Short mmCIF file of C-alpha atoms in Angstrom, two decimals:
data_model
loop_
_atom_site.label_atom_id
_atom_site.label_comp_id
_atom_site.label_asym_id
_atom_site.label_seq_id
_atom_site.Cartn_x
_atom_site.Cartn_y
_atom_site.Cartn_z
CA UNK A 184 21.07 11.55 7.72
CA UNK A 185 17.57 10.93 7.20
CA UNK A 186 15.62 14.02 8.05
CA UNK A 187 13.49 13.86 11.30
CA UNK A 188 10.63 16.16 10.60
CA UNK A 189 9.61 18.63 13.84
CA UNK A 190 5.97 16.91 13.82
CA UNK A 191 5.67 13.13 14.35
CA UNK A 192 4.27 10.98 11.93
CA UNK A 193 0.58 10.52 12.57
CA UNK A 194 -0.74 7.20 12.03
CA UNK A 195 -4.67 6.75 12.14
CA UNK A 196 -5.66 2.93 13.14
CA UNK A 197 -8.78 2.09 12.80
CA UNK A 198 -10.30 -0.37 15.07
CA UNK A 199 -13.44 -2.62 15.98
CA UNK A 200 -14.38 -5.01 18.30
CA UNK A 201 -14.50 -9.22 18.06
CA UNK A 202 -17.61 -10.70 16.20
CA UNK A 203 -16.78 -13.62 18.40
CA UNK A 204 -15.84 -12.52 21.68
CA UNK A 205 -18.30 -8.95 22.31
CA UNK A 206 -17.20 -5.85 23.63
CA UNK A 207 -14.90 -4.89 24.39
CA UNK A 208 -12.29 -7.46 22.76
CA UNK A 209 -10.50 -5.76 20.11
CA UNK A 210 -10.78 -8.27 16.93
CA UNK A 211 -8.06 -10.12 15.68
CA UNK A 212 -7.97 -7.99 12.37
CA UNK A 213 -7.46 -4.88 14.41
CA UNK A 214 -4.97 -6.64 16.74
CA UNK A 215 -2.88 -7.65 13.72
CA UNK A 216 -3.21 -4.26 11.78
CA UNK A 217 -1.72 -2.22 14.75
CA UNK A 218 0.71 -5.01 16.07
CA UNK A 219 1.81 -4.26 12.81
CA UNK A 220 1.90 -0.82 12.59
CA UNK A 221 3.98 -0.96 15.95
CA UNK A 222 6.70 -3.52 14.79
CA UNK A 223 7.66 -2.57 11.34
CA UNK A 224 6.94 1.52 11.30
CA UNK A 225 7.43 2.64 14.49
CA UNK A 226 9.90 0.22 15.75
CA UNK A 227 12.25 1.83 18.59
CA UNK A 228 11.36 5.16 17.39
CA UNK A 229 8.66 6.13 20.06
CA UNK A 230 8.96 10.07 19.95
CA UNK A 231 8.53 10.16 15.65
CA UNK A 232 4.74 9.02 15.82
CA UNK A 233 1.82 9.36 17.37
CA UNK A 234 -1.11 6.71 16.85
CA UNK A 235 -4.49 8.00 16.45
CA UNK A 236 -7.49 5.22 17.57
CA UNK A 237 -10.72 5.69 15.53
CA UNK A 238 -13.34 3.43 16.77
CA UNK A 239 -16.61 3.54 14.33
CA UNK A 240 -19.97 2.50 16.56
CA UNK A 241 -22.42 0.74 14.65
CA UNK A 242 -25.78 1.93 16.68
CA UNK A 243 -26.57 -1.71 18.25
CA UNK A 244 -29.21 -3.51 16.38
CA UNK A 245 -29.22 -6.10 18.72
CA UNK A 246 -29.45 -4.14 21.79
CA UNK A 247 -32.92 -4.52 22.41
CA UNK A 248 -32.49 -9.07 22.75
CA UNK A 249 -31.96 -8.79 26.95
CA UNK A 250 -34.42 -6.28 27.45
CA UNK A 251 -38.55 -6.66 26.84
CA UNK A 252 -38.47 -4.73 23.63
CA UNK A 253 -42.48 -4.01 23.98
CA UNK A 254 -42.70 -2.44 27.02
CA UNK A 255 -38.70 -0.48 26.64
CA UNK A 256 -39.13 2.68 28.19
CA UNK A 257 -37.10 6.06 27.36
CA UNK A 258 -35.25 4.94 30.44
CA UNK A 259 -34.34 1.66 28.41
CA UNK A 260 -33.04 3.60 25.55
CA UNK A 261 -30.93 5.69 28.01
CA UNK A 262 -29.20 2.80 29.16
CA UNK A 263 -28.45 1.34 26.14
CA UNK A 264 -26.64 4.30 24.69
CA UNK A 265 -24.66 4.76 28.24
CA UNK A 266 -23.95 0.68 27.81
CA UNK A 267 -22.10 1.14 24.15
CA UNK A 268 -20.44 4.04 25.09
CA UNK A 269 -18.99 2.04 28.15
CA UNK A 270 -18.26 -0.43 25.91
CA UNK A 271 -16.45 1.42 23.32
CA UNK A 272 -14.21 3.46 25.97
CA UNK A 273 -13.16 -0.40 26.93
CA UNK A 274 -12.49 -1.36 23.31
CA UNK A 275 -10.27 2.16 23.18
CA UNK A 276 -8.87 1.40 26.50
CA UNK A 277 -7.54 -2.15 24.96
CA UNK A 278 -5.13 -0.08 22.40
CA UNK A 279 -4.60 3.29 24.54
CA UNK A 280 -2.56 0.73 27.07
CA UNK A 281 -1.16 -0.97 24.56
CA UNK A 282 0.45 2.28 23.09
CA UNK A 283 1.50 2.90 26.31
CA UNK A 284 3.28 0.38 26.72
CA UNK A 285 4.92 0.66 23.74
CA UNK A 286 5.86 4.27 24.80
CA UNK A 287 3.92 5.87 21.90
CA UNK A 288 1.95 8.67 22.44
CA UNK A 289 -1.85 8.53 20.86
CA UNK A 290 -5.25 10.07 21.03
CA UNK A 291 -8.40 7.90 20.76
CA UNK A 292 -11.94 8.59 20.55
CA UNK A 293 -15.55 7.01 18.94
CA UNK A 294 -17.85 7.79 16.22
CA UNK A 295 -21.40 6.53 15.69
CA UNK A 296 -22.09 5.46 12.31
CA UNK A 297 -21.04 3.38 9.36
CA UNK A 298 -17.29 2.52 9.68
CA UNK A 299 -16.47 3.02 6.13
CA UNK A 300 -18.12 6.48 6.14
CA UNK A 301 -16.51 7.24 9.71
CA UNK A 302 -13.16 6.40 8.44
CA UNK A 303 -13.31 8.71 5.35
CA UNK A 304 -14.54 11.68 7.45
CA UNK A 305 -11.76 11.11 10.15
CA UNK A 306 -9.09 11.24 7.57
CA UNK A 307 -11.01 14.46 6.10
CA UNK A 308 -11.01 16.32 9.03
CA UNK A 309 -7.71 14.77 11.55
CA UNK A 310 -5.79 14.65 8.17
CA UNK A 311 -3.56 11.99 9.46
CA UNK A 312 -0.27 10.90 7.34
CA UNK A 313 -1.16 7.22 6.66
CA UNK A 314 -4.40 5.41 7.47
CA UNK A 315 -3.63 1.68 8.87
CA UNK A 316 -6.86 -0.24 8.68
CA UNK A 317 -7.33 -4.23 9.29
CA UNK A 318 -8.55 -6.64 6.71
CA UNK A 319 -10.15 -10.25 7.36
CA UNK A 320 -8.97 -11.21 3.35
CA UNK A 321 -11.98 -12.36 2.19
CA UNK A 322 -12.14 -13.75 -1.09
CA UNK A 323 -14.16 -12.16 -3.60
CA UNK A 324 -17.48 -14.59 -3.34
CA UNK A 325 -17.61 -13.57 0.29
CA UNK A 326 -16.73 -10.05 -0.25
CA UNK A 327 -20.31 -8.97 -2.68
CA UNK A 328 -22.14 -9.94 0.61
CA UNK A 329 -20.36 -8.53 3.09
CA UNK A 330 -18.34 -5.50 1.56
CA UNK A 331 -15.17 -4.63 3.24
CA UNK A 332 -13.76 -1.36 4.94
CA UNK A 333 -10.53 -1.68 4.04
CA UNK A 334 -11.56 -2.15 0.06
CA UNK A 335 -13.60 1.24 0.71
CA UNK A 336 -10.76 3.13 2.41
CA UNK A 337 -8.04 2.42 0.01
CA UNK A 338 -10.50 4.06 -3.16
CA UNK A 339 -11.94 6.80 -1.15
CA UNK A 340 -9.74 8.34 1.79
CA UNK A 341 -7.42 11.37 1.07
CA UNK A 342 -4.40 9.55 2.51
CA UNK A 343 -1.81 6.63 2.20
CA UNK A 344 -3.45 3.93 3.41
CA UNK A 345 -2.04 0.20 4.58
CA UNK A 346 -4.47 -2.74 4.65
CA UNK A 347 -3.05 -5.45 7.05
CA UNK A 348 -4.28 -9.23 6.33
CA UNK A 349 -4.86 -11.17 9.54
CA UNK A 350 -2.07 -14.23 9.51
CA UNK A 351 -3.29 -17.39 8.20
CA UNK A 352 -3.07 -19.90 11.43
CA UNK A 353 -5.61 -16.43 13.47
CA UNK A 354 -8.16 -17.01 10.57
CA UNK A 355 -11.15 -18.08 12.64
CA UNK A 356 -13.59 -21.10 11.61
CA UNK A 357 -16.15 -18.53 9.91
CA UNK A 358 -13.51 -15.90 7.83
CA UNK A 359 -16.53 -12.99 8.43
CA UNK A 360 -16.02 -13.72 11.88
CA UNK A 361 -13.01 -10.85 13.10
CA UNK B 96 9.32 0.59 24.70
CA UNK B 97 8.44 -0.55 21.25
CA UNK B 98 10.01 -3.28 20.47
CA UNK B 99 12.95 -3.31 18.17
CA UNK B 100 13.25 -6.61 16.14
CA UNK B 101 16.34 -7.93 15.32
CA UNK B 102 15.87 -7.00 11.70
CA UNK B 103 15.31 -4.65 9.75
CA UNK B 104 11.93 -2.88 8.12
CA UNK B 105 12.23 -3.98 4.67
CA UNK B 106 10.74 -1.49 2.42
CA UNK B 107 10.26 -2.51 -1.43
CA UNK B 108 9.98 0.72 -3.40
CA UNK B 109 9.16 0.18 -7.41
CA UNK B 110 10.77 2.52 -9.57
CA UNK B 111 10.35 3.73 -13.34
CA UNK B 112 11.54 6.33 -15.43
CA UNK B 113 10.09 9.52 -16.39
CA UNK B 114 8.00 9.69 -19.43
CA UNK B 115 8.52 12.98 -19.80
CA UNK B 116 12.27 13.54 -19.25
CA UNK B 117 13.41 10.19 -20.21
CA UNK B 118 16.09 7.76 -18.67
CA UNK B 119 17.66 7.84 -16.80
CA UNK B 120 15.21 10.46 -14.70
CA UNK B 121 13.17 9.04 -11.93
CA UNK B 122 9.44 9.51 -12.69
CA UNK B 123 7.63 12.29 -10.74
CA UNK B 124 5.77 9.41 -8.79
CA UNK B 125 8.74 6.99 -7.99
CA UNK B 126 10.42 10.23 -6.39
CA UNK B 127 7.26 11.10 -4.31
CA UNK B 128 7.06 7.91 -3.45
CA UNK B 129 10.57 7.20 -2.10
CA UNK B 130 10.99 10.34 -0.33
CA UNK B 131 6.99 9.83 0.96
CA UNK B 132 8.52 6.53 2.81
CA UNK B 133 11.84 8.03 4.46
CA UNK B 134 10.01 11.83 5.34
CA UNK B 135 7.21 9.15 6.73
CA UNK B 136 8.42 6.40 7.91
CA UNK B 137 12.16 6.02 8.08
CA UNK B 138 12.60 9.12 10.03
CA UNK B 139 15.85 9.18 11.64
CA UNK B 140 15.59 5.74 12.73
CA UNK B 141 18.00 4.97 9.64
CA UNK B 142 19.46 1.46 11.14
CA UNK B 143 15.84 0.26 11.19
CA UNK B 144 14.99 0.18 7.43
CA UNK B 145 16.49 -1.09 4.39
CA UNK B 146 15.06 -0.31 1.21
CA UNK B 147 14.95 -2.80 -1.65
CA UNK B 148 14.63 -0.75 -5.22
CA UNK B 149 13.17 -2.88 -7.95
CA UNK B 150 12.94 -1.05 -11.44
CA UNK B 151 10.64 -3.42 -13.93
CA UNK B 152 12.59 -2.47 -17.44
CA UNK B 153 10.23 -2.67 -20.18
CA UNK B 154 11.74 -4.06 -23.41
CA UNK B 155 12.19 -0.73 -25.10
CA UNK B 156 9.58 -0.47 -28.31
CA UNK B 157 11.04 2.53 -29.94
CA UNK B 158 14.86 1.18 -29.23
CA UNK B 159 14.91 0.93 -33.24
CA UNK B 160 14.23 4.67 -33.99
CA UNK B 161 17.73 5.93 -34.32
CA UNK B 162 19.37 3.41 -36.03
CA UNK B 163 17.75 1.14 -39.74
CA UNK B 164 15.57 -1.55 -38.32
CA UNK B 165 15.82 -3.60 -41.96
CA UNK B 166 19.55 -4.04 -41.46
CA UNK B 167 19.77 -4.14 -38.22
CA UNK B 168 22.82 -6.61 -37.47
CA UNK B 169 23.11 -9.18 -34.27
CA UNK B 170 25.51 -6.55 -33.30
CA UNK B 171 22.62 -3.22 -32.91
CA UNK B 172 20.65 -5.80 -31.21
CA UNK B 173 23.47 -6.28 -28.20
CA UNK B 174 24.42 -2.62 -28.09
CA UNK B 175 20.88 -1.80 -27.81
CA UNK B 176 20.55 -4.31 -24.99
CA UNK B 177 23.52 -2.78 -23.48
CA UNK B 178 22.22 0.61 -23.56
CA UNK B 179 18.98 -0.29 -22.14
CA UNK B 180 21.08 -2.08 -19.11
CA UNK B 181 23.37 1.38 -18.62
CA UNK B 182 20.16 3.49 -18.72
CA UNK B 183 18.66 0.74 -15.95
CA UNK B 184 21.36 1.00 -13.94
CA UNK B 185 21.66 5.12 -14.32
CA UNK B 186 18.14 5.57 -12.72
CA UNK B 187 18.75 3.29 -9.84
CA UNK B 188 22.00 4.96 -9.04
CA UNK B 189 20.00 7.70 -8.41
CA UNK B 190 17.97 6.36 -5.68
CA UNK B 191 21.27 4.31 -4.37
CA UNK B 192 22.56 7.84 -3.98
CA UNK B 193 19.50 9.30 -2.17
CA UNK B 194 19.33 6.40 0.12
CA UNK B 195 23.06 6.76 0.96
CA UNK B 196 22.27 10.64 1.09
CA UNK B 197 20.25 10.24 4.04
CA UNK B 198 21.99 7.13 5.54
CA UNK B 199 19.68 4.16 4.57
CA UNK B 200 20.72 0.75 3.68
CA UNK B 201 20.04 -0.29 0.46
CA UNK B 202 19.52 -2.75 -2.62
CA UNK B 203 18.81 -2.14 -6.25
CA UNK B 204 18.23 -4.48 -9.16
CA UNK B 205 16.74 -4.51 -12.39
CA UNK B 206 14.42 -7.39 -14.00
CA UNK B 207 12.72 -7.34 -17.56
CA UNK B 208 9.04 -7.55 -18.15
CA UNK B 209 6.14 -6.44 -17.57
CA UNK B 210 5.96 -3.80 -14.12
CA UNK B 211 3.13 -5.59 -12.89
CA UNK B 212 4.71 -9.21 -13.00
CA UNK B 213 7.88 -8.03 -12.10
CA UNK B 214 6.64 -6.28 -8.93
CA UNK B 215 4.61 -9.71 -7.76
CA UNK B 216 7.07 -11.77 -8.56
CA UNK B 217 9.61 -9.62 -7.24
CA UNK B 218 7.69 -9.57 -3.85
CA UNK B 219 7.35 -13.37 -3.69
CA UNK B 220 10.99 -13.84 -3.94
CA UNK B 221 12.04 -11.61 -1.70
CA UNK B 222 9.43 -10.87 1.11
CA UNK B 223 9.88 -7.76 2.03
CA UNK B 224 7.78 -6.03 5.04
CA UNK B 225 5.98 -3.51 2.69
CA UNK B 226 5.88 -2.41 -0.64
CA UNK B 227 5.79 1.27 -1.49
CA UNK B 228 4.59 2.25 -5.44
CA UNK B 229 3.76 5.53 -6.67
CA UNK B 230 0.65 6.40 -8.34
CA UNK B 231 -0.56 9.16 -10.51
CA UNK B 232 -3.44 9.10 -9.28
CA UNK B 233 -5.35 8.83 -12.61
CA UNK B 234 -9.05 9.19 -12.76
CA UNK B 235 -11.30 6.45 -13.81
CA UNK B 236 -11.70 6.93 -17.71
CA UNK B 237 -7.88 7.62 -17.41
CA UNK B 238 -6.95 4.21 -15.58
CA UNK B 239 -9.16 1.83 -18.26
CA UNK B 240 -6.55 2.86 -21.20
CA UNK B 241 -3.48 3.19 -19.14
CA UNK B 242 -4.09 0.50 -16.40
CA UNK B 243 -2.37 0.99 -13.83
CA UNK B 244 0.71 -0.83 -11.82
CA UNK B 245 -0.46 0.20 -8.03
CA UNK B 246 -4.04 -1.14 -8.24
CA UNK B 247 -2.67 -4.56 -9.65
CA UNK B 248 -0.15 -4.53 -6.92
CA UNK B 249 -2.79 -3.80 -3.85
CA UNK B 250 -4.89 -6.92 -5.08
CA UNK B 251 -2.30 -9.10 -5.88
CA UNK B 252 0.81 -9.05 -3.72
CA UNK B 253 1.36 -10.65 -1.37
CA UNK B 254 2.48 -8.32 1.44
CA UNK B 255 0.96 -4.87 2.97
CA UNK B 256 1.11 -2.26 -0.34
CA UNK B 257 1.02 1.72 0.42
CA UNK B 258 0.52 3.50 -2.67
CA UNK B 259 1.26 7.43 -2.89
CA UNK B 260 -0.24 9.89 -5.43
CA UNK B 261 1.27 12.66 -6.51
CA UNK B 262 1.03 15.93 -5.09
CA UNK B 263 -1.55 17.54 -7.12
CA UNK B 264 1.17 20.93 -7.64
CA UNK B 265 3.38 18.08 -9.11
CA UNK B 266 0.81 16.61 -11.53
CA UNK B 267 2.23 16.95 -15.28
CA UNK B 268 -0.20 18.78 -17.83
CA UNK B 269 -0.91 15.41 -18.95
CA UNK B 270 -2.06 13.68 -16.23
CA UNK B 271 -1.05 9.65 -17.64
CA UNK B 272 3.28 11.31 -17.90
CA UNK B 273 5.23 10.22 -15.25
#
């Protein structure tokens, strides 16, 4: 018999919203990377793991387009922050069901920041068992201009990690895109 | 409920010798590895995963040693062939007997070459779910001299790759062994 350890396996996904669709869609990479995680780890297995949502919040640069940037007011800047945190519960809320679902019992919360230095923190501090984090593919041309998480997580995080390409025929028009 | 597919988790794990002990011991890293993925991931869901050993047998170098490489006769040639094969076959019977130690399904075969070909090629024949390789975790200066099979294996196969370091109590005084 394979040995069932007392403490579930703890699987940190990391997740971020669609380029193409706006908060709160989840993006197809993310999608695909816990889809994933769900069908070939956990499988029937509910009670061995627990999923752990980490969703990295870039501060908004373009928060400011629907609002008269000259004149925003403190009030403005107020809103804004309450709007992204709205939206990131949402984006959260997306997987958190999902799990549910599934039967699998998770945690999920937000971090402002950089995702690829979010990421590497998380694992520092949660200490997860394996890291599961979504990857477009790009190829290396595209790459040098827009850098990818997953290529960062897999040198620098303290844990087994799993990059999970998004399937061919879900490879938008623009591969940045998701 | 998760959903439980039809078929079974297919888990690739690559395994090589020690350099330390010699065949037909499993390197420090294969072992972590392995027992990483059924502590991890298997769990007790044993019916749900099948692992697929693949050990990459390097044509041996130093096969000539013991025996006078001028007169070596077509005959030395097969027996050292042979004893190569046996040694093979010695280390994966050790994982075959793990696997059947805990209850999980398995495979094991043996192809010459190069580790890093082997693995690819191994994973575009057979298309297995995830590959699992073990890693000393060498440092940069280290990995320029030695190369190493996990980082060619992350860029260049094609299916989701975890690698797992060593434990750093487990690490032999020199760190490129095993």
């Amino acid at each position: 018999m394979a040995r069932e350890s007392a403490e579930a396996t703890r699987i940190m996904v990391a997740v971020n919203q669609s380029s193409i669709k706006g908060y709160p869609h989840a993006s197809i990479s993310s999608r695909t990377a816990f889809e994933w995680a769900v069908t070939k780890l956990v499988r029937s297995n509910v009670t061995g793991f627990r999923l752990l949502f980490v969703h990295a919040q870039v501060p908004d640069e373009d928060a400011f387009e629907d609002m008269d940037s000259i004149y925003a007011s403190p009030e403005d800047f107020k809103n804004m922050k309450e709007r992204d945190k709205i939206r990131g519960l949402h984006l959260l809320e997306y997987f958190v069901e999902r799990s549910h679902q599934y039967g699998i019992p998770c945690e999920a919360w937000i971090r402002k920041g950089d995702p690829k230095e979010v990421i590497c923190n998380e694992v520092k501090t949660v200490h997860p068992d394996l890291l599961v984090v979504g990857s477009r593919g790009l190829g290396p041309f595209q790459r040098v201009f827009v850098g990818t998480v997953s290529e960062f997580c897999v040198k620098h995080v303290e844990c087994p990690v799993i990059t999970i390409k998004r399937r061919p025929d879900e490879i938008p028009q623009d591969p940045i895109d998701d």
